[in-house]
Amino acid sequence: MLLLMKDITKRFPGVLALDNVSFDLKKGEIHALVGENGAGKSTLIKILGGIHQPDSGKIILKGKEVKFSSPLDAMMYGISVIHQELNLAENLSVFQNIFLGREGKNPWYINFKDLEKKAKALLDKLGFDLDPRTPVKDLNVSEKQLVAIAKALAYDAEVLVMDEPTATLTEHEVERLFEIMKDLKSHGVSVIFISHRLDEIFEVADRVTVLRDGKKVGEGQVKSFTRNELVRLMVGREIKDMYPKYNEPTDEVIFSVEDFEVPGYVSKTSFEIRRGEIFGVAGLVGCGKSELALGLFGALKSSFSKMRLFGREIDRIKSPLDALKNGIVLIPEDRKKMGLILGLDIVKNITVSNTNTVAGLINIYWKKARKMTQSAVERFRIKTPSIRQLVKNLSGGNQQKVVLSKFLFREPKLVILAEPTRGIDVGAKVEVYNLINQLANEGKAVLFISSELPEIVSLSDRVMVLHRGVTTAIFEKEEITQENILKAATGVDVA
Amino acid sequence: MKNIWKFMRKNPALVGLLGLYAVLSILSDRFLTISNQINILRQVSIQAIIAFGMTVVIISGGIDLSVGSVFAFSAVVMASIIKGGSVFLGILAALLIGTLFGLFNGVLVAKGRMQPFIATLATMAIARSFTLVYTNGMPITGFSKAFRFIGRGEILKIPVPVLIMLGVLMFTWYLLRKTKLGLYAYSIGGNEEATRLSGVKVDFYKMMFYVISGVFSAISAIILTARLNSAQPIFGQGYELDAIAAAVLGGASLSGGTGSVIGTFFGALMMGIINNGLNLLNVSPFYQQAVKGIVILLAVLLEKEE
């Protein structure tokens, strides 16, 4: 055994984050760590990475007890953690990032030529197709991921921890990442892999440890579990239907747009949404589907020749305010950047988007705002000790529910949901799917944008696919398969 | 005990204030007299009013370096108009100048997408230059008794400047707590993008924040001119730093999203008390800046602990 974390307990003010959890890792295995948000995965990883210190319990590495008092400490012992927020210096180049903090012994001089050569050798060895001199800010998310991996491995890591590395990657890039993981494994590196996607765990992991509410509730060979067993362990109850679908599509067109264009991102396209249906939009990362959403909402410059929503002609959408006035809302894909004001409480977050109802020209009616927030908390089952809780202290799933609730009070006619389940756990996902069904049944036009093919395929009644900004297909219900969508998304002619 | 510690860390200005009161009332028997306390409040009122406006701007994630120069320019223009015969028009002109420079800053930041530090640094230089050109570098002195009342008068034994300061304090408190403008200041400072996507006219409100700061500078300039019976072209130099210090002592973060006007009031009071106390103790004024600097560092360190 390479690593043993034994009886780890960690308490934060108000919560017992880890309760006597043990975790072991063998040399050269890929070990998945799963659990819902708030189950304790991150805390366990942060203890292993030297960010937190456990209240009790010990870490035994290669038979010797070790204590990590800082991330650098952990790295010196060969443990590298790639966090979800990749923590790269955006304005520095790839090779400068890889060797950041270890530029050499001489404090007066950095031999950039040498570092670049070393980086090149490392990237070649790993088979990463990256120019070491490219500034990191010019890379896309998956390339940045590769830089983070290279950086971690440059420390001669024996244990590599990857916290949801696939959340922002495309299908193809995920495949590539898995190859790299398997390759690392064959070189004796052990990988701890955190993911919310069960398919991936079954595809790549050897063993799995399941956490729930700070306790270990299961462990074993991945092969010895079924999907449903894993979900039950994670959630603590049976989830019969991962992708509930009970909306009732009709033929009545309630939203239509012609020649819609977002210059630089989405070429002219026309589509319509019918009453009761869930209209999906799919495509690879960078295909323009995020920009389609932002354009329709007025947050990016866009144009169209004709737009009708419930029979009413809309002549222009130049700003989010225009969109909202016309009954269009966007649940943005990056909730921390675009959806929430993390440092404010739930009441204030909801009030900012609803001043049309809870404020006059100048004054805010706080009593009304609190009442609205209370009803949001109840309707969306937001788990929080109080409506005055700061949003940054909520779990990912609950944060997402705040984002959903803050816009739905505006009685929208068209709801654009961009990646509404990204980074949230299984239980919360099902709740979001239920909500999407309900929105459709309430007669709202629903535009559902997602990079996760299984949910697009399972939920949508029709799917529009983008490839490099061009609409390559609009599939009817019976044509919606992962294969068809992938073909259209990669530009293979399907017609 | 734990709660007390938490409270202390949350309110460094208030804690520092209490500490200063304790120390100074032991060291000097004149410190805690009513006349000295009123004296402190009167001295503080000028800086505090500017700091209130600065607080709004800082909460929204900006900064306004032009307050001192705008202060000076509105003072001298007002003074010349009052000399020409109309107190009313003079005051109006001062407020108008505060508004216009605030709007100018706001347009540069909101529409011109300039960094607030740079935009207001430029305004600071421009307004100072206007002041010097307008006065030819000479002070303008000697006003009517009615006008001087604003700076020297008392109502129910409370100096008029203190009353104005308390009025502006309450007004700002109300703005930040009860109005959309206040909520948006916090939300724009916390996450501008998310606020924009919530349908808020971010640019408009950003301009308003700078207008508030400009107007408050002008109000403060009216008081000081009346008090000294003179408007000097060198008025207000370094006021921006005092205002920023008061806001930060009061718990505002320069990265935006947090702060309170009550905190800023305590921050300004603290700096006033340091000045007053050191005077009472006959400490050379040359030391005052150093003491202020050290207090600011201590307060911010205390807050960082959290």
Coordinates of C-alpha atoms in Angstrom, one line a residue, chain B:
Chain B
M1 CA -15.1 35.5 25.2
K2 CA -15.0 34.0 21.8
N3 CA -17.8 36.3 20.7
I4 CA -16.1 39.4 22.0
W5 CA -13.0 38.5 20.0
K6 CA -15.1 38.0 16.9
F7 CA -16.8 41.3 17.5
M8 CA -13.4 43.0 17.9
R9 CA -12.2 41.5 14.6
K10 CA -15.3 42.5 12.8
N11 CA -15.2 46.1 14.1
P12 CA -11.6 47.2 14.3
A13 CA -12.5 50.9 14.1
L14 CA -14.9 50.7 17.0
V15 CA -12.5 48.7 19.1
G16 CA -9.6 51.0 18.3
L17 CA -11.9 53.9 19.1
L18 CA -12.8 52.5 22.5
G19 CA -9.1 51.8 23.1
L20 CA -8.1 55.3 22.3
Y21 CA -10.8 56.7 24.6
A22 CA -9.6 54.6 27.4
V23 CA -6.0 55.5 27.0
L24 CA -6.5 59.2 26.3
S25 CA -9.0 59.8 29.2
I26 CA -6.3 58.4 31.5
L27 CA -3.5 60.4 30.0
S28 CA -5.3 63.7 29.8
D29 CA -7.9 65.1 32.1
R30 CA -9.1 67.6 29.4
F31 CA -9.8 64.8 26.8
L32 CA -13.1 63.6 28.1
T33 CA -14.7 67.0 28.6
I34 CA -17.9 67.8 26.6
S35 CA -16.3 70.8 25.0
N36 CA -13.3 68.8 23.8
Q37 CA -15.6 66.0 22.5
I38 CA -17.7 68.5 20.5
N39 CA -14.4 70.0 19.3
I40 CA -13.3 66.6 18.0
L41 CA -16.6 66.1 16.2
R42 CA -16.4 69.5 14.5
Q43 CA -12.8 68.9 13.4
V44 CA -13.8 65.4 12.1
S45 CA -16.9 66.6 10.2
I46 CA -15.0 67.9 7.1
Q47 CA -13.1 64.6 6.5
A48 CA -16.0 62.4 7.5
I49 CA -18.4 63.8 4.9
I50 CA -15.9 63.2 2.2
A51 CA -15.2 59.7 3.6
F52 CA -18.9 58.9 3.4
G53 CA -19.0 59.5 -0.3
M54 CA -15.7 57.6 -0.7
T55 CA -17.3 54.7 1.1
V56 CA -20.1 54.4 -1.4
V57 CA -17.5 54.4 -4.3
I58 CA -15.2 51.9 -2.6
I59 CA -18.1 49.5 -1.8
S60 CA -18.9 49.5 -5.5
G61 CA -15.4 48.4 -6.3
G62 CA -14.1 51.9 -7.4
I63 CA -12.0 54.6 -5.8
D64 CA -12.2 58.4 -6.1
L65 CA -8.8 60.2 -5.9
S66 CA -10.3 63.5 -7.1
V67 CA -12.2 64.4 -3.9
G68 CA -9.5 66.8 -2.6
S69 CA -9.2 68.8 -5.8
V70 CA -12.9 68.9 -6.4
F71 CA -13.2 70.2 -2.9
A72 CA -10.8 73.0 -3.6
F73 CA -12.3 74.0 -7.0
S74 CA -15.9 74.1 -5.6
A75 CA -14.6 76.1 -2.6
V76 CA -13.0 78.8 -4.7
V77 CA -15.7 79.1 -7.3
M78 CA -18.3 79.4 -4.5
A79 CA -16.2 82.0 -2.7
S80 CA -15.9 84.2 -5.8
I81 CA -19.7 84.1 -6.4
I82 CA -20.4 84.9 -2.8
K83 CA -18.1 87.8 -3.0
G84 CA -20.1 88.8 -6.0
G85 CA -23.2 89.1 -3.8
S86 CA -25.2 85.8 -3.6
V87 CA -24.6 83.2 -0.9
F88 CA -27.3 81.1 -2.4
L89 CA -25.9 81.0 -5.9
G90 CA -22.4 80.4 -4.5
I91 CA -23.5 77.3 -2.6
L92 CA -25.5 76.1 -5.6
A93 CA -22.4 76.5 -7.8
A94 CA -20.3 74.5 -5.4
L95 CA -22.8 71.6 -5.4
L96 CA -23.0 71.8 -9.2
I97 CA -19.3 71.6 -9.6
G98 CA -19.3 68.5 -7.3
T99 CA -22.0 67.0 -9.4
L100 CA -20.3 67.7 -12.7
F101 CA -16.9 66.4 -11.7
G102 CA -18.5 63.3 -10.2
L103 CA -20.4 62.8 -13.4
F104 CA -17.2 63.2 -15.4
N105 CA -15.5 60.6 -13.3
G106 CA -18.5 58.3 -13.6
V107 CA -18.6 58.7 -17.4
L108 CA -14.9 57.9 -17.7
V109 CA -15.2 54.8 -15.5
A110 CA -18.6 53.5 -16.6
K111 CA -18.8 54.4 -20.3
G112 CA -15.0 54.9 -21.0
R113 CA -14.2 51.6 -19.2
M114 CA -11.2 53.3 -17.5
Q115 CA -9.8 52.1 -14.3
P116 CA -11.2 54.2 -11.5
F117 CA -7.7 54.8 -10.0
I118 CA -6.4 56.3 -13.3
A119 CA -9.6 58.2 -14.3
T120 CA -9.9 59.9 -10.9
L121 CA -6.1 60.6 -10.8
A122 CA -6.5 62.5 -14.0
T123 CA -9.6 64.4 -12.7
M124 CA -7.6 65.2 -9.5
A125 CA -4.9 66.9 -11.6
I126 CA -7.3 68.7 -13.8
A127 CA -9.5 70.1 -11.0
R128 CA -6.5 71.2 -9.1
S129 CA -5.2 73.0 -12.1
F130 CA -8.6 74.7 -12.7
T131 CA -8.5 75.9 -9.1
L132 CA -5.0 77.4 -9.4
V133 CA -5.9 79.1 -12.7
Y134 CA -9.2 80.4 -11.4
T135 CA -7.7 82.0 -8.3
N136 CA -4.3 82.8 -9.8
G137 CA -3.0 81.0 -6.7
M138 CA -4.5 83.5 -4.3
P139 CA -7.0 82.8 -1.5
I140 CA -10.4 84.5 -1.5
T141 CA -11.5 85.7 2.0
G142 CA -14.1 87.6 3.9
F143 CA -17.7 86.5 3.8
S144 CA -21.0 87.6 5.3
K145 CA -22.0 86.5 8.8
A146 CA -24.9 84.5 7.4
F147 CA -22.6 82.3 5.3
R148 CA -20.0 82.0 8.1
F149 CA -22.8 80.5 10.3
I150 CA -22.5 77.3 8.3
G151 CA -19.0 76.8 9.6
R152 CA -19.1 78.5 13.0
G153 CA -22.7 78.6 14.1
E154 CA -24.3 76.4 16.7
I155 CA -27.9 75.1 17.1
L156 CA -28.7 73.9 20.6
K157 CA -25.0 74.2 21.4
I158 CA -24.2 71.7 18.7
P159 CA -22.0 73.1 15.9
V160 CA -23.6 73.4 12.5
P161 CA -20.8 71.3 10.8
V162 CA -21.5 68.4 13.1
L163 CA -25.2 68.6 12.4
I164 CA -24.6 68.6 8.6
M165 CA -22.2 65.7 9.0
L166 CA -24.8 63.7 11.0
G167 CA -27.4 64.5 8.4
V168 CA -25.1 63.3 5.6
L169 CA -24.3 60.2 7.7
M170 CA -28.0 59.3 8.0
F171 CA -28.7 60.0 4.4
T172 CA -25.8 57.7 3.3
W173 CA -26.8 55.1 5.7
Y174 CA -30.3 55.2 4.3
L175 CA -29.0 55.0 0.7
L176 CA -26.9 52.0 1.4
R177 CA -29.4 50.1 3.5
K178 CA -32.8 50.9 2.0
T179 CA -32.4 51.8 -1.6
K180 CA -31.7 50.1 -4.9
L181 CA -28.7 52.3 -5.3
G182 CA -27.2 51.0 -2.1
L183 CA -27.9 47.4 -2.9
Y184 CA -26.4 47.8 -6.3
A185 CA -23.3 49.4 -4.9
Y186 CA -22.7 46.2 -2.9
S187 CA -23.6 43.9 -5.7
I188 CA -21.6 45.7 -8.4
G189 CA -18.6 45.7 -6.0
G190 CA -19.2 42.0 -5.3
N191 CA -19.8 40.8 -8.9
E192 CA -20.3 43.4 -11.6
E193 CA -21.0 40.8 -14.4
A194 CA -23.7 39.0 -12.4
T195 CA -25.3 42.3 -11.5
R196 CA -25.4 43.3 -15.2
L197 CA -26.9 39.9 -16.1
S198 CA -29.6 40.5 -13.5
G199 CA -30.9 43.4 -15.6
V200 CA -29.4 46.2 -13.6
K201 CA -28.3 49.4 -15.4
V202 CA -24.8 49.1 -14.0
D203 CA -23.3 52.0 -15.9
F204 CA -26.0 54.4 -14.7
Y205 CA -25.5 53.4 -11.1
K206 CA -21.7 53.6 -11.3
M207 CA -22.0 57.2 -12.5
M208 CA -24.3 57.9 -9.6
F209 CA -21.7 56.6 -7.1
Y210 CA -19.1 59.1 -8.3
V211 CA -21.7 61.9 -8.4
I212 CA -22.4 61.2 -4.7
S213 CA -18.7 61.4 -3.9
G214 CA -18.4 64.7 -5.8
V215 CA -21.4 66.3 -4.2
F216 CA -20.2 65.2 -0.7
S217 CA -16.8 66.8 -1.4
A218 CA -18.6 70.0 -2.3
I219 CA -20.7 70.0 0.8
S220 CA -17.6 69.6 2.9
A221 CA -15.9 72.4 1.0
I222 CA -18.8 74.7 1.8
I223 CA -18.3 74.0 5.5
L224 CA -14.6 74.5 5.6
T225 CA -14.8 77.8 3.6
A226 CA -17.4 79.1 5.9
R227 CA -15.5 78.0 9.0
L228 CA -12.2 79.6 7.9
N229 CA -13.9 82.6 6.3
S230 CA -11.6 81.9 3.4
A231 CA -11.2 79.6 0.3
Q232 CA -7.7 78.6 -0.5
P233 CA -6.5 77.1 -3.7
I234 CA -4.4 74.5 -1.8
F235 CA -7.5 73.2 0.0
G236 CA -8.1 69.5 0.3
Q237 CA -4.6 68.3 -0.5
G238 CA -4.3 64.7 0.8
Y239 CA -8.0 64.5 1.7
E240 CA -8.5 61.6 -0.6
L241 CA -6.0 59.5 1.4
D242 CA -7.7 60.4 4.7
A243 CA -11.0 59.5 3.3
I244 CA -9.8 56.1 2.0
A245 CA -8.1 55.5 5.3
A246 CA -11.3 56.2 7.2
A247 CA -13.3 53.9 4.9
V248 CA -10.8 51.1 5.2
L249 CA -10.5 51.5 9.0
G250 CA -14.3 51.2 9.0
G251 CA -14.2 47.8 7.4
A252 CA -14.4 48.6 3.7
S253 CA -12.3 46.5 1.4
L254 CA -10.6 48.1 -1.6
S255 CA -11.6 45.1 -3.7
G256 CA -15.2 46.2 -3.3
G257 CA -18.4 44.6 -2.0
T258 CA -18.0 45.4 1.7
G259 CA -18.0 48.4 3.9
S260 CA -20.5 50.5 5.9
V261 CA -20.9 54.2 6.5
I262 CA -21.2 53.8 10.2
G263 CA -17.8 52.0 10.2
T264 CA -16.4 54.8 8.1
F265 CA -17.7 57.3 10.7
F266 CA -15.9 55.5 13.4
G267 CA -12.8 55.4 11.2
A268 CA -12.8 59.1 10.7
L269 CA -13.5 59.7 14.4
M270 CA -10.5 57.6 15.2
M271 CA -8.2 59.6 13.1
G272 CA -9.6 62.8 14.6
I273 CA -9.1 61.6 18.1
I274 CA -5.5 60.7 17.4
N275 CA -4.9 64.2 16.2
N276 CA -6.7 65.7 19.1
G277 CA -5.1 63.4 21.7
L278 CA -1.6 64.0 20.5
N279 CA -2.2 67.8 20.6
L280 CA -3.5 67.5 24.2
L281 CA -0.5 65.5 25.1
N282 CA 1.8 68.1 23.5
V283 CA 3.3 65.6 21.1
S284 CA 5.0 67.2 18.2
P285 CA 2.6 67.3 15.1
F286 CA 5.5 65.7 13.2
Y287 CA 4.6 62.4 14.8
Q288 CA 1.0 62.5 13.9
Q289 CA 1.2 60.9 10.5
A290 CA 3.3 58.1 11.8
V291 CA 0.8 57.3 14.6
K292 CA -2.0 57.4 12.0
G293 CA -0.1 55.0 9.7
I294 CA 0.6 52.6 12.5
V295 CA -3.1 52.6 13.6
I296 CA -4.2 51.9 10.1
L297 CA -1.8 49.0 9.8
L298 CA -2.9 47.5 13.1
A299 CA -6.6 47.8 12.2
V300 CA -6.2 46.2 8.9
L301 CA -4.0 43.4 10.3
L302 CA -6.7 42.7 12.9
E303 CA -9.2 42.4 10.2
K304 CA -7.0 40.2 8.0
E305 CA -6.7 37.7 10.9
E306 CA -10.2 36.5 10.2

